[in-house]
Structures are given as structure tokens and as C-alpha cells.
C-alpha positions as CSV (number, residue, x, y, z in Angstrom):
1,M,162.6,11.2,-144.2
2,D,161.0,12.3,-147.5
3,Y,158.1,13.6,-145.6
4,L,160.3,16.4,-144.2
5,K,161.1,17.5,-147.7
6,T,157.4,17.7,-148.5
7,Y,156.9,19.6,-145.2
8,E,159.5,22.1,-146.1
9,F,158.0,22.6,-149.5
10,W,154.5,23.3,-148.1
11,K,155.9,25.5,-145.3
12,N,158.1,27.7,-147.5
13,D,156.9,27.7,-151.1
14,P,155.1,31.0,-152.0
15,F,152.6,28.9,-154.0
16,F,150.8,28.2,-150.7
17,D,149.0,31.1,-148.9
18,E,150.3,32.8,-145.8
19,A,147.8,31.1,-143.5
20,T,148.9,27.7,-144.7
21,R,152.6,28.4,-144.3
22,A,152.0,29.9,-140.8
23,E,150.0,26.9,-139.7
24,L,152.8,24.6,-140.7
25,A,155.6,26.8,-139.3
26,A,153.9,26.6,-135.9
27,L,154.1,22.8,-135.8
28,T,156.6,21.4,-133.3
29,D,155.5,17.8,-132.8
30,E,157.5,15.5,-135.1
31,K,154.8,12.8,-135.1
32,E,152.2,15.4,-136.2
33,I,154.5,16.6,-139.0
34,K,154.9,13.0,-140.2
35,E,151.2,12.3,-140.0
36,R,150.5,15.3,-142.2
37,F,153.2,14.6,-144.8
38,Y,154.1,10.9,-144.9
39,K,151.8,10.5,-148.0
40,D,149.5,12.5,-150.2
41,L,145.8,12.4,-149.3
42,E,144.6,9.6,-151.4
43,F,141.8,9.9,-153.9
44,G,140.2,6.6,-153.3
45,T,137.2,4.8,-154.9
46,G,134.8,7.2,-153.2
47,G,136.9,10.4,-153.5
48,L,138.7,12.2,-150.7
49,R,138.2,12.0,-147.0
50,G,140.6,13.3,-144.4
51,I,141.3,15.6,-141.4
52,I,141.0,19.3,-142.2
53,G,144.3,21.2,-142.2
54,A,147.4,22.1,-144.0
55,G,149.5,19.3,-145.4
56,S,149.8,16.8,-148.2
57,N,147.8,14.2,-146.1
58,R,145.1,16.6,-145.0
59,I,142.0,18.0,-146.8
60,N,142.4,21.6,-147.8
61,K,141.8,23.8,-150.8
62,Y,145.0,22.7,-152.5
63,N,144.1,19.0,-152.3
64,V,140.5,19.8,-153.4
65,R,141.9,21.7,-156.4
66,R,144.2,18.8,-157.2
67,A,141.4,16.2,-157.0
68,T,139.1,18.4,-159.1
69,T,141.8,18.9,-161.8
70,G,142.2,15.1,-162.1
71,F,138.4,14.6,-162.1
72,A,138.0,17.3,-164.8
73,Q,140.7,15.8,-167.0
74,F,138.9,12.5,-166.7
75,L,135.6,14.1,-167.7
76,L,137.1,15.9,-170.6
77,E,138.8,12.7,-171.9
78,K,135.6,10.7,-171.5
79,Y,133.1,13.2,-172.8
80,G,135.1,15.7,-174.8
81,E,133.0,18.8,-175.8
82,E,130.0,17.2,-174.2
83,A,131.5,17.8,-170.8
84,K,131.7,21.5,-171.6
85,K,128.0,21.6,-172.6
86,R,126.5,19.5,-169.9
87,G,128.7,20.4,-166.9
88,I,128.6,19.0,-163.4
89,A,126.7,19.7,-160.2
90,V,128.4,20.6,-156.9
91,A,126.8,20.5,-153.5
92,F,128.0,20.7,-149.8
93,D,126.8,19.9,-146.3
94,C,127.2,21.6,-143.0
95,R,130.8,20.7,-142.2
96,N,133.6,23.2,-141.6
97,F,135.0,24.5,-145.0
98,S,132.3,22.6,-147.0
99,R,131.1,25.8,-148.7
100,E,134.6,26.9,-149.4
101,F,135.7,23.6,-150.8
102,A,132.5,23.5,-153.0
103,K,133.5,26.9,-154.4
104,E,137.1,25.8,-155.0
105,T,135.7,22.7,-156.8
106,A,133.5,24.9,-159.0
107,L,136.2,27.4,-159.8
108,T,138.8,24.7,-160.7
109,M,136.3,23.1,-163.0
110,A,135.5,26.5,-164.5
111,A,139.1,27.2,-165.1
112,L,139.2,24.0,-167.3
113,G,136.1,25.0,-169.2
114,I,133.6,22.7,-167.5
115,P,130.5,24.6,-166.4
116,V,129.2,24.0,-162.8
117,Y,125.7,24.1,-161.3
118,L,126.7,25.2,-157.8
119,Y,124.4,24.9,-154.9
120,T,124.1,28.0,-152.7
121,I,122.2,26.3,-150.0
122,L,123.1,23.4,-147.6
123,S,122.4,20.3,-149.7
124,A,122.0,16.7,-148.9
125,T,124.0,14.0,-150.6
126,P,120.9,12.4,-152.2
127,L,120.0,15.8,-153.5
128,L,123.3,16.0,-155.4
129,S,122.6,12.5,-156.9
130,F,119.2,13.6,-158.0
131,T,120.5,16.9,-159.4
132,V,123.1,15.2,-161.6
133,R,120.2,13.2,-163.1
134,Y,117.7,16.0,-163.2
135,L,120.1,18.5,-165.0
136,N,121.7,15.8,-167.2
137,C,125.2,16.6,-166.0
138,V,128.2,14.5,-166.8
139,G,129.1,14.2,-163.2
140,G,128.9,15.7,-159.7
141,V,130.7,16.4,-156.5
142,V,129.4,16.7,-152.9
143,I,131.6,18.1,-150.2
144,T,131.0,16.0,-147.1
145,A,132.6,13.5,-144.7
146,S,129.2,12.0,-144.0
147,H,129.1,10.9,-140.3
148,N,132.8,11.3,-139.5
149,P,133.9,13.4,-136.5
150,A,134.0,17.2,-136.8
151,E,137.7,17.4,-137.7
152,Y,137.0,15.6,-141.0
153,N,135.8,16.7,-144.4
154,G,135.6,14.9,-147.8
155,Y,134.9,15.0,-151.5
156,K,132.6,12.5,-153.2
157,A,132.7,12.2,-157.0
158,Y,129.7,11.0,-159.0
159,D,129.1,9.8,-162.6
160,E,126.5,11.0,-165.1
161,T,123.9,8.6,-163.6
162,G,124.1,10.2,-160.1
163,C,126.0,7.2,-158.9
164,Q,129.3,7.4,-157.0
165,L,132.2,6.5,-159.3
166,L,132.5,2.8,-159.9
167,P,135.8,1.0,-159.8
168,D,136.9,1.3,-163.5
169,D,136.1,5.1,-163.6
170,A,137.5,5.6,-160.1
171,D,140.8,4.0,-161.1
172,R,141.0,6.3,-164.1
173,V,140.3,9.3,-162.0
174,I,142.9,8.2,-159.4
175,A,145.5,7.9,-162.1
176,K,144.7,11.4,-163.3
177,V,144.8,12.9,-159.8
178,N,148.0,11.2,-158.9
179,A,149.7,12.7,-162.0
180,V,148.6,16.3,-161.1
181,D,151.4,18.6,-159.8
182,I,149.7,20.5,-157.1
183,R,151.4,23.7,-158.3
184,S,149.8,23.3,-161.8
185,T,146.2,23.7,-160.5
186,K,144.2,26.8,-161.4
187,V,141.1,28.5,-160.3
188,M,138.9,31.1,-162.0
189,D,137.6,34.3,-160.4
190,Y,134.1,33.7,-159.1
191,E,132.5,36.7,-160.7
192,E,134.2,36.1,-164.0
193,A,133.0,32.5,-163.9
194,K,129.5,33.6,-163.3
195,A,129.6,36.2,-166.1
196,A,130.9,33.5,-168.5
197,C,128.1,31.1,-167.4
198,L,130.7,28.7,-166.1
199,V,129.2,28.8,-162.6
200,K,125.4,28.8,-162.4
201,E,124.0,29.1,-158.9
202,I,121.1,26.7,-158.0
203,G,119.1,26.2,-154.8
204,E,115.5,26.0,-153.8
205,D,114.2,25.5,-157.3
206,V,115.9,22.2,-157.8
207,M,115.4,21.2,-154.1
208,E,111.6,21.5,-154.8
209,K,111.9,19.1,-157.7
210,F,113.8,16.7,-155.5
211,L,111.1,16.9,-152.8
212,D,108.4,16.2,-155.5
213,A,110.3,13.0,-156.4
214,V,110.6,12.0,-152.7
215,E,107.0,12.7,-152.0
216,A,106.0,10.5,-155.0
217,Q,107.2,7.4,-153.0
218,A,104.5,7.9,-150.3
219,H,101.7,5.4,-150.0
220,P,98.1,6.3,-149.4
221,L,97.4,6.7,-145.6
222,D,94.6,8.3,-143.7
223,A,95.3,11.8,-142.6
224,A,94.2,11.0,-139.0
225,A,96.9,8.3,-138.8
226,K,99.6,10.8,-139.9
227,E,98.4,13.4,-137.4
228,A,98.3,10.9,-134.6
229,L,102.0,10.0,-134.9
230,K,104.2,12.1,-132.5
231,I,107.7,12.4,-134.0
232,V,110.9,14.0,-132.7
233,Y,113.4,14.8,-135.4
234,T,117.1,15.9,-135.2
235,P,119.2,16.7,-138.3
236,L,122.4,16.7,-136.0
237,H,123.2,20.2,-137.2
238,G,123.2,19.0,-140.8
239,A,121.7,19.1,-144.3
240,G,118.5,17.1,-143.5
241,N,116.9,20.0,-141.6
242,K,115.0,21.6,-144.4
243,P,114.2,18.7,-146.8
244,V,113.1,16.3,-144.1
245,R,110.9,18.8,-142.3
246,D,109.5,20.1,-145.6
247,V,108.5,16.7,-147.0
248,L,106.9,15.6,-143.7
249,A,104.9,18.9,-143.6
250,R,103.9,18.3,-147.2
251,Q,102.6,14.9,-146.3
252,G,100.6,16.0,-143.3
253,Y,102.7,14.8,-140.3
254,T,101.6,17.6,-138.0
255,G,102.9,15.9,-134.8
256,L,106.6,16.8,-135.6
257,T,108.8,18.4,-132.9
258,V,112.4,19.2,-133.6
259,V,115.5,19.3,-131.4
260,E,116.0,23.0,-131.8
261,E,119.6,23.0,-130.6
262,Q,120.5,20.5,-133.3
263,C,118.8,22.3,-136.1
264,V,121.6,24.9,-136.0
265,E,124.0,24.5,-138.9
266,D,127.3,23.9,-137.2
267,G,130.3,21.8,-138.5
268,N,131.7,21.5,-135.0
269,F,128.6,19.4,-133.9
270,P,128.7,21.0,-130.4
271,T,125.9,18.8,-129.0
272,V,127.2,15.4,-129.9
273,D,130.6,13.6,-129.6
274,Y,130.0,11.9,-133.0
275,P,127.3,12.9,-135.5
276,N,126.6,9.3,-136.4
277,P,123.0,8.0,-136.1
278,E,124.5,4.5,-135.5
279,E,125.7,5.8,-132.2
280,R,123.2,6.0,-129.2
281,G,124.7,9.3,-128.1
282,A,123.7,11.0,-131.4
283,L,120.0,10.4,-130.5
284,K,120.4,11.2,-126.8
285,M,118.9,14.7,-126.9
286,G,116.1,13.5,-129.3
287,M,115.2,10.7,-126.9
288,E,115.2,13.0,-123.9
289,L,112.8,15.3,-125.7
290,A,110.7,12.4,-126.9
291,D,110.3,11.2,-123.3
292,R,109.3,14.7,-122.2
293,I,106.5,14.9,-124.8
294,G,105.6,11.3,-125.1
295,A,106.7,10.9,-128.8
296,D,106.3,7.6,-130.6
297,L,109.3,7.9,-132.8
298,V,112.8,9.6,-132.7
299,L,114.4,10.2,-136.0
300,A,118.0,11.4,-136.7
301,T,119.7,12.1,-140.0
302,D,123.5,12.4,-140.4
303,P,125.2,15.6,-141.5
304,D,124.8,15.0,-145.3
305,S,121.4,13.3,-144.8
306,D,122.0,10.1,-146.5
307,R,121.5,7.9,-143.5
308,E,118.9,7.8,-140.7
309,G,118.7,6.2,-137.2
310,I,115.5,5.7,-135.2
311,A,114.2,4.9,-131.7
312,V,110.6,3.8,-131.3
313,R,108.2,3.8,-128.4
314,H,107.4,0.3,-127.2
315,N,105.6,-0.5,-123.9
316,G,106.3,3.0,-122.7
317,E,110.1,2.8,-123.4
318,L,112.2,4.0,-126.3
319,V,114.0,1.2,-128.2
320,L,116.8,1.9,-130.6
321,L,116.7,-0.1,-133.8
322,T,119.8,-1.1,-135.8
323,G,120.2,-0.4,-139.5
324,N,119.5,-4.1,-140.2
325,Q,116.3,-4.0,-138.2
326,T,115.1,-0.8,-139.8
327,G,116.0,-2.0,-143.2
328,A,114.1,-5.3,-142.7
329,L,111.1,-3.5,-141.4
330,L,111.1,-1.3,-144.5
331,V,111.5,-4.2,-146.8
332,N,108.5,-5.8,-145.2
333,Y,106.4,-2.6,-145.3
334,V,107.2,-1.6,-148.9
335,I,106.4,-5.2,-150.1
336,E,103.2,-5.2,-148.1
337,R,102.1,-1.8,-149.5
338,R,103.2,-2.6,-153.1
339,K,102.2,-6.2,-153.3
340,A,99.9,-5.7,-156.2
341,Q,102.7,-4.2,-158.3
342,L,105.3,-7.0,-157.6
343,N,106.3,-9.3,-160.4
344,P,109.0,-11.9,-161.1
345,K,111.5,-9.1,-161.9
346,S,111.0,-7.3,-158.5
347,T,114.4,-7.1,-156.8
348,L,115.8,-6.3,-153.4
349,I,119.5,-5.2,-153.5
350,K,121.6,-5.3,-150.4
351,T,125.3,-5.5,-149.4
352,I,127.2,-8.7,-148.5
353,V,127.6,-7.4,-144.9
354,T,123.9,-6.7,-144.5
355,G,121.7,-9.1,-142.5
356,E,119.6,-11.7,-144.1
357,L,116.1,-11.0,-142.6
358,G,115.2,-8.5,-145.3
359,A,116.4,-10.9,-148.0
360,D,114.3,-13.8,-146.5
361,I,111.2,-11.6,-146.4
362,A,111.7,-10.6,-150.0
363,K,112.3,-14.2,-151.1
364,K,109.1,-15.3,-149.3
365,N,107.2,-12.8,-151.3
366,G,108.6,-13.9,-154.6
367,C,111.2,-11.2,-155.1
368,Q,114.7,-11.6,-156.4
369,V,117.6,-10.7,-154.1
370,K,121.0,-9.4,-155.3
371,N,124.1,-9.0,-153.1
372,V,126.7,-6.3,-153.8
373,L,129.9,-5.1,-152.1
374,T,129.7,-2.4,-149.4
375,G,129.0,1.0,-150.9
376,F,125.7,2.2,-152.3
377,K,127.3,2.9,-155.7
378,F,127.1,-0.9,-156.3
379,I,123.4,-0.8,-155.6
380,G,123.1,2.2,-158.0
381,D,125.0,0.2,-160.6
382,I,122.5,-2.6,-160.5
383,M,119.7,-0.1,-160.8
384,N,121.4,1.4,-163.8
385,G,121.6,-2.1,-165.4
386,F,117.9,-2.7,-164.8
387,E,117.1,0.7,-166.4
388,K,119.2,-0.2,-169.5
389,D,118.2,-3.8,-170.2
390,G,115.0,-4.4,-168.2
391,S,116.4,-7.5,-166.6
392,G,115.0,-6.5,-163.2
393,E,112.8,-4.0,-161.4
394,Y,114.2,-2.2,-158.4
395,I,111.9,-2.2,-155.3
396,F,114.3,-1.4,-152.4
397,G,118.0,-1.2,-151.6
398,Y,119.8,-0.9,-148.2
399,E,122.9,-1.3,-146.2
400,E,123.3,-2.3,-142.6
401,S,124.9,1.1,-141.9
402,Y,121.5,2.9,-141.9
403,G,121.4,3.7,-145.6
404,V,118.2,3.1,-147.7
405,L,116.8,4.1,-151.0
406,I,113.1,3.9,-151.9
407,G,112.4,5.0,-155.4
408,T,114.7,5.6,-158.4
409,H,115.1,9.4,-158.3
410,A,118.6,9.0,-157.0
411,R,121.5,6.5,-157.1
412,D,122.7,7.0,-153.6
413,K,121.1,6.3,-150.2
414,D,118.6,8.9,-149.2
415,A,117.6,9.8,-145.6
416,V,115.0,12.2,-146.8
417,V,112.9,9.5,-148.5
418,G,113.9,7.1,-145.7
419,S,112.6,9.5,-143.1
420,L,109.3,9.9,-144.9
421,I,108.6,6.2,-145.3
422,I,109.8,5.4,-141.8
423,C,107.3,7.9,-140.4
424,E,104.6,6.6,-142.7
425,M,105.3,3.0,-141.6
426,A,105.2,3.9,-137.9
427,A,101.9,5.8,-138.5
428,Y,100.4,2.9,-140.5
429,Y,101.1,0.3,-137.8
430,K,100.2,2.7,-134.9
431,A,96.8,2.9,-136.5
432,Q,96.6,-0.9,-136.1
433,G,97.7,-0.7,-132.4
434,K,101.2,-1.9,-133.1
435,S,104.7,-0.4,-132.5
436,L,107.5,-1.1,-134.9
437,V,109.0,-3.4,-132.2
438,D,105.7,-5.4,-132.3
439,V,106.1,-5.8,-136.1
440,L,109.8,-6.8,-135.7
441,D,108.9,-9.4,-133.1
442,S,106.2,-10.8,-135.4
443,L,108.9,-11.2,-138.1
444,Y,111.2,-12.9,-135.7
445,A,108.4,-15.3,-134.7
446,E,107.9,-16.1,-138.4
447,F,111.5,-16.3,-139.6
448,G,113.7,-16.8,-136.5
449,Y,115.7,-14.4,-134.4
450,Y,118.4,-12.6,-136.3
451,N,121.2,-11.1,-134.3
452,D,122.9,-8.9,-136.8
453,V,125.6,-6.7,-135.2
454,T,128.3,-4.5,-136.5
455,T,131.3,-3.7,-134.3
456,S,134.2,-1.5,-135.2
457,Y,137.7,-0.8,-133.8
458,T,139.2,2.7,-134.2
459,L,142.9,2.7,-134.9
460,K,144.0,6.2,-135.8
461,G,147.1,7.5,-137.6
462,L,150.0,5.8,-139.3
463,D,150.4,3.3,-136.4
464,G,146.7,2.4,-136.7
465,A,146.8,2.0,-140.4
466,M,149.8,-0.4,-140.0
467,K,147.9,-2.4,-137.3
468,I,144.8,-2.7,-139.5
469,K,147.0,-4.2,-142.3
470,A,148.6,-6.5,-139.8
471,I,145.2,-7.8,-138.5
472,S,144.0,-8.4,-142.1
473,A,147.2,-10.3,-142.8
474,H,146.9,-12.4,-139.6
475,L,143.3,-13.3,-140.4
476,R,144.3,-14.6,-143.9
477,E,147.1,-16.6,-142.4
478,V,145.1,-18.4,-139.7
479,G,142.1,-19.1,-142.1
480,K,139.6,-21.6,-140.8
481,D,141.5,-22.0,-137.5
482,L,140.2,-18.6,-136.4
483,M,137.1,-20.0,-134.8
484,E,135.3,-23.3,-134.4
485,G,132.7,-24.3,-137.0
486,I,134.0,-22.3,-140.0
487,T,133.2,-24.2,-143.1
488,E,134.0,-21.7,-145.8
489,I,135.9,-18.4,-146.2
490,K,135.3,-16.0,-149.1
491,D,138.2,-13.6,-149.7
492,Y,136.8,-10.8,-151.9
493,K,140.3,-9.4,-152.2
494,D,140.8,-12.0,-154.9
495,G,137.4,-11.4,-156.4
496,C,134.5,-13.8,-156.0
497,D,130.8,-14.2,-156.6
498,G,131.2,-12.1,-159.8
499,L,131.9,-9.0,-157.7
500,P,134.8,-6.5,-158.0
501,K,137.8,-7.1,-155.8
502,S,137.5,-5.7,-152.2
503,D,139.4,-6.2,-148.9
504,V,136.7,-8.2,-147.3
505,L,136.8,-11.6,-145.6
506,K,133.5,-13.4,-145.1
507,Y,133.3,-16.5,-142.9
508,F,130.5,-19.1,-143.1
509,F,129.8,-21.4,-140.2
510,A,128.3,-24.9,-140.0
511,D,125.2,-23.5,-138.2
512,G,124.3,-21.2,-141.1
513,S,125.6,-18.0,-139.5
514,W,128.3,-15.8,-140.9
515,M,130.9,-13.1,-140.0
516,A,132.7,-10.6,-142.2
517,V,135.8,-8.4,-141.6
518,R,136.8,-5.3,-143.6
519,P,138.8,-2.2,-143.1
520,S,136.7,0.9,-143.5
521,G,137.3,2.8,-146.7
522,T,136.5,6.2,-145.1
523,E,137.5,6.0,-141.4
524,P,140.5,4.7,-139.4
525,K,138.6,1.6,-138.4
526,I,138.4,-2.1,-139.0
527,K,134.8,-3.4,-139.0
528,V,133.4,-6.8,-138.0
529,Y,129.9,-7.9,-139.0
530,Y,128.1,-10.7,-137.3
531,G,125.0,-12.5,-138.7
532,V,123.7,-15.0,-136.3
533,K,120.2,-16.7,-136.6
534,R,118.8,-18.8,-133.8
535,A,115.4,-19.8,-132.5
536,T,115.8,-17.5,-129.5
537,K,117.4,-14.2,-128.8
538,E,119.4,-15.7,-125.9
539,D,121.0,-18.4,-128.1
540,A,121.8,-15.9,-130.8
541,L,123.5,-13.5,-128.2
542,A,125.5,-16.3,-126.7
543,V,127.0,-17.2,-130.1
544,F,127.7,-13.5,-131.0
545,N,129.4,-12.9,-127.6
546,A,131.7,-15.9,-128.0
547,R,132.8,-14.8,-131.5
548,K,133.2,-11.2,-130.6
549,A,135.5,-12.2,-127.7
550,V,137.8,-13.9,-130.2
551,M,137.9,-10.7,-132.4
552,D,138.4,-8.5,-129.4
553,G,141.5,-10.6,-128.4
554,I,143.0,-10.3,-131.9
555,V,142.5,-6.6,-132.2
556,N,143.4,-5.6,-128.6
557,G,146.1,-8.3,-128.1
């Protein structure tokens, strides 16, 4: 019953403001009280992510201050006076309280003597990554919960390379945060912080430099081909609205129509159930508009504009593409357009749960392929290694979850550059009389049909967290008896393939296909990834359906 003591502390201690105490005093549901207080909101390997509200297990200004205090202590320990000279960058997306939490982050850093470059405009996650590098900061923070539902917000912490914190640094920050007494946190007055140059406001000036870097990734393409492409774009109420539209305008894509209702900044996401471009519903309004005007391409970016989803016109109908399909198409396109620059060091980087079509395309073209754990920070880490020792040359990186990075201007996935190159790719092939589905079919004809599918099971709250742990334990117990044909299991929890430890099980089958299972690190979900390759789509679907039925039974049983 310790959670009740924590609840009473938050409800009654004058350290917390009146609104917080009133919110907690109004609670009557015992289960809700337990959910809010059975633990502290954890600073994990990517930072904080949680439901907005009062409580130790909710994201609020107090937990933001606590996280920032621990992060600041880490930076001061690691960099000393250098941290007070170089400072950090802080950005935010469209979510409820994102601006406020960004300001709390800045003023907590300032109170500890670390100057902050604080965005005053809605800012995409890749812009934050770029800004850390561009301004030579010792770190960065972006306030976002990416594609989570509206009730969530989060806090992503970055290192001096613009990469999300890697495990060793993350562990050190977690230890610092866990040692912070929430009552010991301090914030500086905003005007005083500005007067002392401990908060420096930034905005359009740095955004323009970011767009310059994105635009540098474009390939030569006839103006008429760009003008002929009809695009519908939706930022899903988020941070992509300005940068995506600006860079497409710069590059001459005049056939752009936006979903006006979804260009309104709104953290409640009133036009979608779930602001996730992986979900068909997120593209529904865009697809309806595309059908009305006969558009070739529908493009959606998530709230912090680090991921993009697309639907393409093929034989008169709009076809949704998965992250694996879009990623493989981009691998093929970038290699085709940059073939003259490829060399033995040219490397594609992807995650262990991403499909193999892109890797097979890269290998056929003489490129190296590196696999990393889920999380773009691991792709960024390989990029940093290449930059230091020249052992490789980055050409492309992607995740099955709709995240890509073209170029080295950032160390995180970037839907702004992704959107630009997707539009360019669609225009390039349209000028040849092909849709992106035509190109994908030609790749299947050459390499075989890849049925790469991600499914997820949402299990909310304390009960859900316990069930996810139970499922993982059960899978480890049954081992190869889970399904017929399993020849090998890699348990990344113990560390393997030279990668850091991670709660991932990957199964390999005698037919060359694979399956992976992992709890999400940012949502109350357990995810299952299927990679099935067959000569025909029908055969691949049959294998997938049989394996999914087994997993459905385990999760729902």
C-alpha cells in the first residue's frame, strides 16, 4: 500500500501547486489512484513517456523537472564547465503541454547553470537532432510522445552528436534521475534566465539551416516531372506542417494540396483516433481528399515529424504501403540515383526487426548491410562510428516503423527529408509511366515476395504490464516448441550478435523466414514482427496467417 503514502504526499504537500493537489483530491477510483502512484514514471533508455496528469507515474512539470535535474547533473559531470559554455537545445511538438514542459526543461537547466537554446516555434524531432549538431551543444531535449494517443506526452534526451542517449549514457542518467528528490528541483525565472543569457530563444533562423541541409539531399529531376505529381499532405496536426510544405515548395512541387483541417496545431488530434501514420485511419481524410482531386500520392507525418506514411495511386486505386515497403523502395531509389558514388564502404543500416528486401537490394548493388537493435539511436551510433574512423560510408538507414534518414545532417529519423525524397521518387517514376506499386512489383519479381508484417497487442495499465511480462516469460519457457519449423532462437536479452542487451526474441525457421517478439519501450504494447519470403504472395500470406494465429492464441488466451 506504499502507493497510498505517495498519493497522500502529492495530494497534501504544499510543494505541489494548488491545481495538482485539487486534481488528486478529486480522485475516487482506487484503481486510478494505484495506476498513478504505484511507481515513479521511469526515465528509460529514451527518456520519459507517459500519460499527462498529476501523480508520480504521470508526466507533469514536476517529473519533467526531476528528469531534467538528473540529465543536467549527468552533463555537468561529463563535460564540466564545457556544459556551461556549449549548453543544450530544447524543442517541442504540438502535444498538450509540450510548450510548457519545454519551458520547464529550459528553466531547470538554467537554474543549474546550463544555458539553453529554446525553440519558440513548433519543432520536429529531426530539427532538434540537427540543432544540437549545428549549435555544437552538449545535448538536447525534445518534448514529444511521437505517435502515441493524445493523452500522452514525453521527453527525449539527446547526446552531443544529436543522437538519442545510448545505453551507457542512458544508464548514468537514469541513476542520476532516480536519486533526485522531487522536492529538491529548482527552476529559474524566465525573464531572469533570458537576461542572464541562460535561455536563448531560437526559431526560424535555425529552421532555415535545417531545410537547407534537407534540400541538399535532393537529386536532379526535371521541373515538369515535379509539377506533374499531385500530392496530398497531412501533418496530422503536428510539427511537420511548416518544414515539409516549405521544402516541397523550395523544390518545385507545385501540385501539393493539404488537408486543411489537419494542419491546425492541436494536441487533442480531433480528426483522428490515433495520430500514427502506421494506422490506415490516420490517412483516411488524406485519402478521401486524394480521391476527390485525383492525387497520385498521399503523405502523412506523425506529430513530431520523424515518421511518414504513404498511400499511392495504382490502377486508379489508392494503395497503402508499409514502412518496410516504403523503406525498400527508398533503398532501391537512392542506390539507383547515387550508383556512381557507391564504393565498398557504402552501407545500409537497418534494425533487426526490419524486413530483408531493402538489405537484399543493397547487397546486390555491392553495399554493406549492418543490423542494429530497434531504436534509431543505434543507427545514429553506427553513423558516428563511420564519421570517426572512416570504416564505412552511410547511404541510408531505416526502421520498419516508418522511420528513415537520408543524409547525415541528423542522427534521428527525419520525415522532412523522407517526405521530400518520397515525392521525388514518385515523380521520377511517374515520368517513366510507373507507380510506386509497379516498382515494388518489379522488385518482388526479381527478389521474391516479402510479406513483412508488424502486429501489436495493446495491454494497458498495471495489469497489462504484468501480462506482457508473463507472455515474454512463457515464450522463453516453450522455446522452439512454440511453432513448427523453428531452427534457432536468438534471445537478445542475454546479448548476442555483438549488440547491447534488449528484451527481444527472434525466431528463425527452416524455410528461411523469421519472427520477432518484443515489448514496446514507449507504449503499453507487445509487438510481433513477421518476415516471410515466398515465390508468391498467396504462399507468403498463408504462412503469416498460420503463425499469427498461434500468437493471437497466446496473447488472447
